[in-house]
Amino acid sequence: MPPTSFPSAVPDGARPPLAAVTADLGLLYGGDYNPEQWAPSVWREDARLMRAAGVNLVTVGVWSWARIEPEPGVRDFAWLDEVLDLLHAHGIAVDLATPTASPPPWLGVEHPETLPVDRDGVRLVAGSRNQFAPSSRRYRAAALAIARDLAARYATHPAVRMWHVGNEYGQVDHGPEAEREFRCWLRERYGTIDGLNEAWGTAFWSQRYRSFDDVVPPRRMPYLVNPTQSLDFRRFTSDELLACYREQHAALREAGVTTPVTTNFMGFFPLADYWSWADAVDVVADDQYPDHADPRSPADAALVQDLMRGLGGGAPWLLLEQAVGATSWREHNLPKSPERMRLDSLQAVARGADGVCFFQWRASAAGAERFHSAMLPHAGADTAAHRGVQRLGGDLARLRPVLGTRVPARTALLFDWESWWAAQEPGRITERLHTLDQVRAYYRPLWDRGVAVDVVRPGAPLGAYDLVVVPQAYLLPDDAARELRAAAERGACLVVGPMTGVADRNAHVLPGRFPVALADVLGVSGEEWVALPDGGVPLAGAVGVAHVHGELLRADDATVVARFAEGHLAGAPAITRRDHGAGAAWYVGAVVDEATLEGVLDDALALADVAAAVPGAAGLADVEAVQRGDLVFLLNRGGQGVRVALPGAWTDLLTGRDVADVVDLPPNDAAVLCPAGPTQETGDHEVH
Ligand code: GAL
């Protein structure tokens, strides 16, 4: 299997797609492989078992810095040569990691400034992982040096088909070097100290700075931190981590790497703004560890997967890590069945993944993750978990027709990191209102109804959508407000949640009746945000309850759908609707119960004429149905068999069976249906 060829150098800005890897390998399947934990005899068994399980890609080297560079400046690549050659000989491709997420202990001993400092001023030490300060020049130089040497050695190795920079970037540092870089970042952003003083609102509490040299990261302070300082430190931290990523990515390219380069995201991770990262990775890759003991986790996982698709502009993404069974870091840590693991994996493929990988291939005997599940458990290959892994390998090999296809959606859901950050700053109306809870609450009814959703960033063009849902855009940039207005004016439906359009990009509360930029579009305006008492407030006009947060609204040019029935807000509108041609804009001025929110979303879906992607599966509680390209994925998480109406003639790629008009889905099972036809390529490949 020769690597797909790329030009010898990748032009600036060009992003080799995942198709560069999948074109010959098919859907990617495998996991993190940590051979430095094992003897060479084990590597040989691993390669054989990987091949038998249908594995075609493993991520190697994430935690191997100390092995490659046992002493400063020394390089030991011999073992890695052997591992890569062995994998290649078995037809297994490698996503080669720069090992820069965990420097060897000697780096921190010789150069303590490479270690991160927490907000209390405590310098962290080696003995775990992630012990690096992103702003440390010494760390950055050492990381770049090893990345360069690795690339120089393996850029053209035939096993290496992808590169993986660092791991799960998410370190925060409050040390002296972070302070220096934070000041530079602020200078760049604001130009003058007056600009910073204005943006940070330092007239409050006598915080005025005379110079950038007086500004410090938000370390431990006597009381609440300036919210804009805190927001800027989050922006800076994300940018600083991105700079670490970018310089290694560039170094790999300079050394001749022509294959896709990426790193692993972590869904709705709070320490990196993935909208700003998305352009830097060639392929969006994500680690997903939904809590399978939580009954809503399939919906929440679907939301993350729709976000990953959104980050890549709809292009296929890669599920780079998930757990075969239990993780070792979750309090409840309940087991996960092989069937559930299979369904979760197929869910990711349904929602745009062109590959499914795990942490990790072989369970570690030692170390902090010795009880984390793995593709090959401690008990070996003769286990239910490993048989599940083999089965999934067979499934994925049959799904070639899915490669490169996209998930069509007419509903958009807006989400933004900066807005999330600003909305979560302490000192807010109520600490019980959480942006992510709202995002999930608005997404779940759509998922329950089988509606396809794209997660988009504020400001993204909305012309393709008939329904736009804004659970909470606390900071609503001007371009986002313009797009929402244009969508409403052309007759799309909008559903906007509470605490939206509250503040500007500096997190200053906007003057005027809120949501200032959208009040006329929504036909409603507000004057007071109100924390609601525990137990909530009943709504009149709906059978539901408002809880956590409500708003004192006035319906200026909108119909009142529901009012607060009691308390401080008694009689005031809680939910409003303003018609716009064929569409309408709803404002939900409270956190409302599920049924009430479902009522609003149902009305909006009906008016927008947006239905389930697979109408025959709508209403089947345990069935998730997704259309991807012209394929239909049906996942039955229930303990009972179900029958799904699906007009037409289809072939189930998983079983090879032809079906017409109805699909019988056994319990805990799935079907991936491809329109039947004489020229249809089923992609049925033999599994090794
Ligand atoms: C991820 C990490 C892996 C492993 C895994 C365990 O955060 O990238 O190396 O620690 O979690 O769930």
XYZ file of C-alpha atoms in Angstrom, residues 33-50 67 78-84 86-87 90 92 361-362:
32
model
C 0.040 2.688 20.662
C 2.703 3.110 23.331
C 5.422 0.588 22.461
C 7.916 2.258 24.807
C 6.039 0.514 27.610
C 6.750 -2.951 26.176
C 9.499 -5.300 25.090
C 10.113 -5.950 21.361
C 8.565 -9.423 21.632
C 5.322 -7.742 22.666
C 5.523 -5.387 19.669
C 5.487 -8.364 17.349
C 2.424 -9.812 19.028
C 0.794 -6.390 18.899
C 1.366 -5.990 15.161
C -0.096 -9.435 14.499
C -3.149 -8.857 16.671
C -3.699 -5.378 15.247
C 12.700 7.387 25.624
C 16.614 2.820 16.981
C 13.636 1.369 18.838
C 11.243 3.638 16.938
C 12.784 2.615 13.613
C 12.070 -0.973 14.535
C 8.493 -0.262 15.625
C 7.654 1.719 12.486
C 7.358 -3.642 11.981
C 4.027 -1.846 11.720
C 2.040 -5.574 8.835
C -0.459 -0.693 9.654
C -4.250 -0.368 21.880
C -2.755 -2.420 24.752
